[in-house]
mmCIF file of C-alpha atoms in Angstrom:
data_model
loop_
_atom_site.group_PDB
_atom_site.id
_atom_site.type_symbol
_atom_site.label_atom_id
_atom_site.label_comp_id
_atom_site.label_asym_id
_atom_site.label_seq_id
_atom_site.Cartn_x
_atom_site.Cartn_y
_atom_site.Cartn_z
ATOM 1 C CA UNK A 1 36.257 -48.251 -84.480
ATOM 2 C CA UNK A 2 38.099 -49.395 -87.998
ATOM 3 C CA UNK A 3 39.342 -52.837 -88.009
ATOM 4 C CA UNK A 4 41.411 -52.672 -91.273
ATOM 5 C CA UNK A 5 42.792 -56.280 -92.178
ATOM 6 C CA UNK A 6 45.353 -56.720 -95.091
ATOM 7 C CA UNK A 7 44.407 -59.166 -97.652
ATOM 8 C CA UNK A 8 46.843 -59.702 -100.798
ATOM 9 C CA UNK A 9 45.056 -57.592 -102.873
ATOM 10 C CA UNK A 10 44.490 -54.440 -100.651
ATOM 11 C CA UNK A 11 43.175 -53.589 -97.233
ATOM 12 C CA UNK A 12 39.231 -53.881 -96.388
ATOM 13 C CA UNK A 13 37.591 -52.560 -92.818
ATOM 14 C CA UNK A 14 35.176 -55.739 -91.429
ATOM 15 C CA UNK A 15 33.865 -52.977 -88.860
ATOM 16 C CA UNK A 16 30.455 -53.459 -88.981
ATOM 17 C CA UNK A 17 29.600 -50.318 -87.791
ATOM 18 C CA UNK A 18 31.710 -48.321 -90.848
ATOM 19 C CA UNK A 19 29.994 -50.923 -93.032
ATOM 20 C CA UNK A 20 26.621 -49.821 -92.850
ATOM 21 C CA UNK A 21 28.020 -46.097 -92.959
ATOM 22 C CA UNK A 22 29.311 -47.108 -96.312
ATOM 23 C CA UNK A 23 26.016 -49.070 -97.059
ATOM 24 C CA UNK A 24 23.900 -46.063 -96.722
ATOM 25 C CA UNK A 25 26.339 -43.827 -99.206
ATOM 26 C CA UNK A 26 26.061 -47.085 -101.609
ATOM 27 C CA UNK A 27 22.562 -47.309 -101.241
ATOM 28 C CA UNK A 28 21.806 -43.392 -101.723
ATOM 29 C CA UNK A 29 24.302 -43.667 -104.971
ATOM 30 C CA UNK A 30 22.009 -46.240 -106.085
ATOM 31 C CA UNK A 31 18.713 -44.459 -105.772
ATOM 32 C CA UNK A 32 20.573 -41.550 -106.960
ATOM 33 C CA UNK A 33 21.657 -43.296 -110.796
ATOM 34 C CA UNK A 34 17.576 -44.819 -110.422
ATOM 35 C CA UNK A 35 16.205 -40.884 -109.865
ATOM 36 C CA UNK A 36 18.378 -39.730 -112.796
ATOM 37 C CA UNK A 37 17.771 -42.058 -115.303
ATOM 38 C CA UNK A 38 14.150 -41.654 -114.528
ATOM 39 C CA UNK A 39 14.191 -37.969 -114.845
ATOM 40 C CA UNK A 40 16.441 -38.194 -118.179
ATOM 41 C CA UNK A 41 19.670 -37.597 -117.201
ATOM 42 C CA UNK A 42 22.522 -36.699 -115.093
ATOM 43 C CA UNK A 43 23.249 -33.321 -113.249
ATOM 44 C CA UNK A 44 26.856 -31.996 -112.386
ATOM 45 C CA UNK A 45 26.199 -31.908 -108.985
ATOM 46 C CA UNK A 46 24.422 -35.415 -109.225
ATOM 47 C CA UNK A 47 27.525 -36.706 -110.141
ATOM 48 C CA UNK A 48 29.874 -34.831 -107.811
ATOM 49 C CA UNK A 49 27.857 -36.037 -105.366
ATOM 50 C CA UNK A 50 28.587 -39.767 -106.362
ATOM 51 C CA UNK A 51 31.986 -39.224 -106.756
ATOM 52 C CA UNK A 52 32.085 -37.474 -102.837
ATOM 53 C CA UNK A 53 30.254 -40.457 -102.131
ATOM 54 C CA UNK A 54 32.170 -43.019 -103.370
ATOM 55 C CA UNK A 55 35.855 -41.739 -101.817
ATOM 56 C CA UNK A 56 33.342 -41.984 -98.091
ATOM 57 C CA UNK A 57 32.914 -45.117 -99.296
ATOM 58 C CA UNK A 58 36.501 -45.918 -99.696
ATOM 59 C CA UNK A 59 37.658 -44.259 -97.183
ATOM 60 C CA UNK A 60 35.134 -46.294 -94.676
ATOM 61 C CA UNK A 61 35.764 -49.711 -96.785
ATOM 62 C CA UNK A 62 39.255 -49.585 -98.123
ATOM 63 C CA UNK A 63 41.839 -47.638 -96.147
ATOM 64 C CA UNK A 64 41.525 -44.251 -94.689
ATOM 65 C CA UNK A 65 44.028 -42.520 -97.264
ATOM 66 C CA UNK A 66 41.803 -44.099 -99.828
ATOM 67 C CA UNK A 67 41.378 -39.897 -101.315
ATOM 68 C CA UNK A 68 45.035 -39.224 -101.289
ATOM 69 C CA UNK A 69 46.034 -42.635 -102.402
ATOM 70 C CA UNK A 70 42.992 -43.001 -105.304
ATOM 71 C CA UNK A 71 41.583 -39.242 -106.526
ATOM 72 C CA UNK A 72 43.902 -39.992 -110.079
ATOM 73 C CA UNK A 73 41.257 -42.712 -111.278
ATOM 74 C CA UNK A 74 38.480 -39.849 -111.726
ATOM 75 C CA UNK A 75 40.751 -37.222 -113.907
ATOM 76 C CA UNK A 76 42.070 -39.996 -115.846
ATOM 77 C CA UNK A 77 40.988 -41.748 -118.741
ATOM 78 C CA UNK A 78 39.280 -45.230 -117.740
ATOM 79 C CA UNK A 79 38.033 -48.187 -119.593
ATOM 80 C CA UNK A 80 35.440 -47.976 -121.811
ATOM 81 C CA UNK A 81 31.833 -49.837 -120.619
ATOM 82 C CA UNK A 82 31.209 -52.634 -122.022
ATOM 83 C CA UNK A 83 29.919 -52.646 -125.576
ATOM 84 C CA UNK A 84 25.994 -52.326 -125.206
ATOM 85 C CA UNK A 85 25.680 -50.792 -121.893
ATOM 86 C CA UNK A 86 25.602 -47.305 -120.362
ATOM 87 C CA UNK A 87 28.261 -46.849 -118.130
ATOM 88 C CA UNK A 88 25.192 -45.756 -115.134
ATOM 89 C CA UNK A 89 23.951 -49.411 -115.412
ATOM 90 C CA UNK A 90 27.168 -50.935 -115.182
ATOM 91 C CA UNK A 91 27.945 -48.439 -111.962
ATOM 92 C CA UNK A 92 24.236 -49.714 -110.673
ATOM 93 C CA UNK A 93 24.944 -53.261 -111.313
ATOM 94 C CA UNK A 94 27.508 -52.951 -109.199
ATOM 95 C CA UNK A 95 26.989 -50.821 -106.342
ATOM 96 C CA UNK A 96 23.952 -53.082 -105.802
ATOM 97 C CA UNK A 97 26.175 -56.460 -105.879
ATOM 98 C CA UNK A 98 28.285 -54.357 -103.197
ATOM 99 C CA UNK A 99 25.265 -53.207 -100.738
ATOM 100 C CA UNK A 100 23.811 -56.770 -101.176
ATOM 101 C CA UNK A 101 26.713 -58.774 -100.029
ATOM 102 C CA UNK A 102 26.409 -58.955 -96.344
ATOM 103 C CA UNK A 103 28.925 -57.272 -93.830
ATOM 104 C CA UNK A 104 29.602 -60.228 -91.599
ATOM 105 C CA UNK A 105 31.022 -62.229 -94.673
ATOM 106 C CA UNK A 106 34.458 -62.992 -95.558
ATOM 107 C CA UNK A 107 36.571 -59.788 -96.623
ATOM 108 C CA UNK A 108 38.610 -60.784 -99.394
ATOM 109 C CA UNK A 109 35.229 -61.596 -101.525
ATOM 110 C CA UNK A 110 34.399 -58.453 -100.048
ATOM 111 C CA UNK A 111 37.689 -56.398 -101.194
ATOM 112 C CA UNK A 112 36.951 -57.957 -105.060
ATOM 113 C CA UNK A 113 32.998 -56.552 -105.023
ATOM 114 C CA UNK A 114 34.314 -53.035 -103.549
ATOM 115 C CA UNK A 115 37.219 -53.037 -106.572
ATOM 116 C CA UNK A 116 34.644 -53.985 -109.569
ATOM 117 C CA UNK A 117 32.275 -51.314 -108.211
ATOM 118 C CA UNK A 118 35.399 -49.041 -107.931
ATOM 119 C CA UNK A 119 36.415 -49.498 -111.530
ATOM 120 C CA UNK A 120 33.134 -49.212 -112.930
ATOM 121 C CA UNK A 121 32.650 -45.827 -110.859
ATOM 122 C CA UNK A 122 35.840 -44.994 -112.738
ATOM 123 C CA UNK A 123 34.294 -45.691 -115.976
ATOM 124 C CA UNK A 124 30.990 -43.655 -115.253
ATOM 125 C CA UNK A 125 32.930 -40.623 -113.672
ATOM 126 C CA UNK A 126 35.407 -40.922 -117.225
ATOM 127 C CA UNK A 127 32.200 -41.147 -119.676
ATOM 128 C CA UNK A 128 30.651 -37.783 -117.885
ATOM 129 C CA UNK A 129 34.175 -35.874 -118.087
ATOM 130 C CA UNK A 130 34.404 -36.670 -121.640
ATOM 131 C CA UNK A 131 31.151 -35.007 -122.053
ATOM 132 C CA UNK A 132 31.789 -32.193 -120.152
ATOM 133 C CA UNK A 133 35.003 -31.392 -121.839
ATOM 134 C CA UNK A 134 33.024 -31.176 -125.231
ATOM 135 C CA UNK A 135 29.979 -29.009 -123.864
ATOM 136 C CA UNK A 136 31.944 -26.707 -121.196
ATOM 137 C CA UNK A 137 35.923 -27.095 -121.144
ATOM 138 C CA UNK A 138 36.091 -24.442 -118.202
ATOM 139 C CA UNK A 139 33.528 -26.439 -116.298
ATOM 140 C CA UNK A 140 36.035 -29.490 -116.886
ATOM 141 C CA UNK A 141 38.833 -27.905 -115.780
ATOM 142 C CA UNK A 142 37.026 -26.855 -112.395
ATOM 143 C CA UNK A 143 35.718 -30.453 -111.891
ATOM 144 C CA UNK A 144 39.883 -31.864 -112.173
ATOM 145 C CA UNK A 145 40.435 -28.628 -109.996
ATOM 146 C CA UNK A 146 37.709 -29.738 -107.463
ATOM 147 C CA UNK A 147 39.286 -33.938 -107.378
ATOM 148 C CA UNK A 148 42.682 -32.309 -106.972
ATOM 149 C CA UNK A 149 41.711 -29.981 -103.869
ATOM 150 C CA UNK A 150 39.929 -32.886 -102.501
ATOM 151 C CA UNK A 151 43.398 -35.187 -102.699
ATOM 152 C CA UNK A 152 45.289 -32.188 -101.208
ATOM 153 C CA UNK A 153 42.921 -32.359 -98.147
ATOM 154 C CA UNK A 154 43.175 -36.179 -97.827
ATOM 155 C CA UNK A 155 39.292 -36.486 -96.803
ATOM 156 C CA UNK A 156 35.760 -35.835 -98.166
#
């Protein structure tokens, strides 16, 4: 059962249980961005999958209205990644500093691993729209179609 406590910066579930629910959607993302990169790129429904993914995640982690309350970060623009780096190793970094940190240990540290890994989900979901939008702008507009129906619903 959720055990959401309220920390300055947001809310964060310490149920263990929903923890390693979340764990295994981090840890398939992961070997998901490792299978890609491997096979020489991303598919649409790789990354729809993440992005499904990730909202369990936050949903599990963050607050339960975490779709309603957080779909706007994948149809906006986000920041860039850094200079140097693909915006998939940045999301990897990240997502493994998240699954590594161990459920039992204090929240708020927690809260600040789930939020980097959040933002730089932002940035990978923002690098592939820009793509898309220059290869297939009706394939675009679908994908903001798809995040928007998802927010209506309130879950994934």
């Amino acid at each position: 059962m959720s055990k959401y406590i309220r920390m300055q910066s947001g809310m964060m579930n310490t149920d263990e249980g929903e923890q390693k629910t979340a764990k295994y959607f981090i840890d398939d993302m992961i070997w998901q961005i490792r299978a890609a990169e491997k096979a020489g790129g991303f598919e649409s429904r790789d990354i729809v999958g993440m992005m499904w993914k990730w909202m369990k995640v936050g949903c599990l982690l963050h607050k339960p209205q975490y779709v309603r309350e957080n779909f706007l970060m994948f149809i906006r623009a986000a920041d860039p990644p850094p200079s140097g780096k693909k915006a998939s190793q940045v999301l990897l970094s990240k997502l493994g500093s998240l699954s590594d940190y161990p459920p039992t240990s204090a929240a708020d540290i927690h809260l600040v691993m789930f939020k980097e890994a959040e933002k730089a989900m932002a940035t990978f979901i923002d690098q592939y729209r820009k793509v898309m939008k220059q290869r297939d702008p009706a394939t675009h507009d679908y994908f903001i179609g798809y995040v928007q129906r998802m927010a209506s619903l309130g879950s994934v």
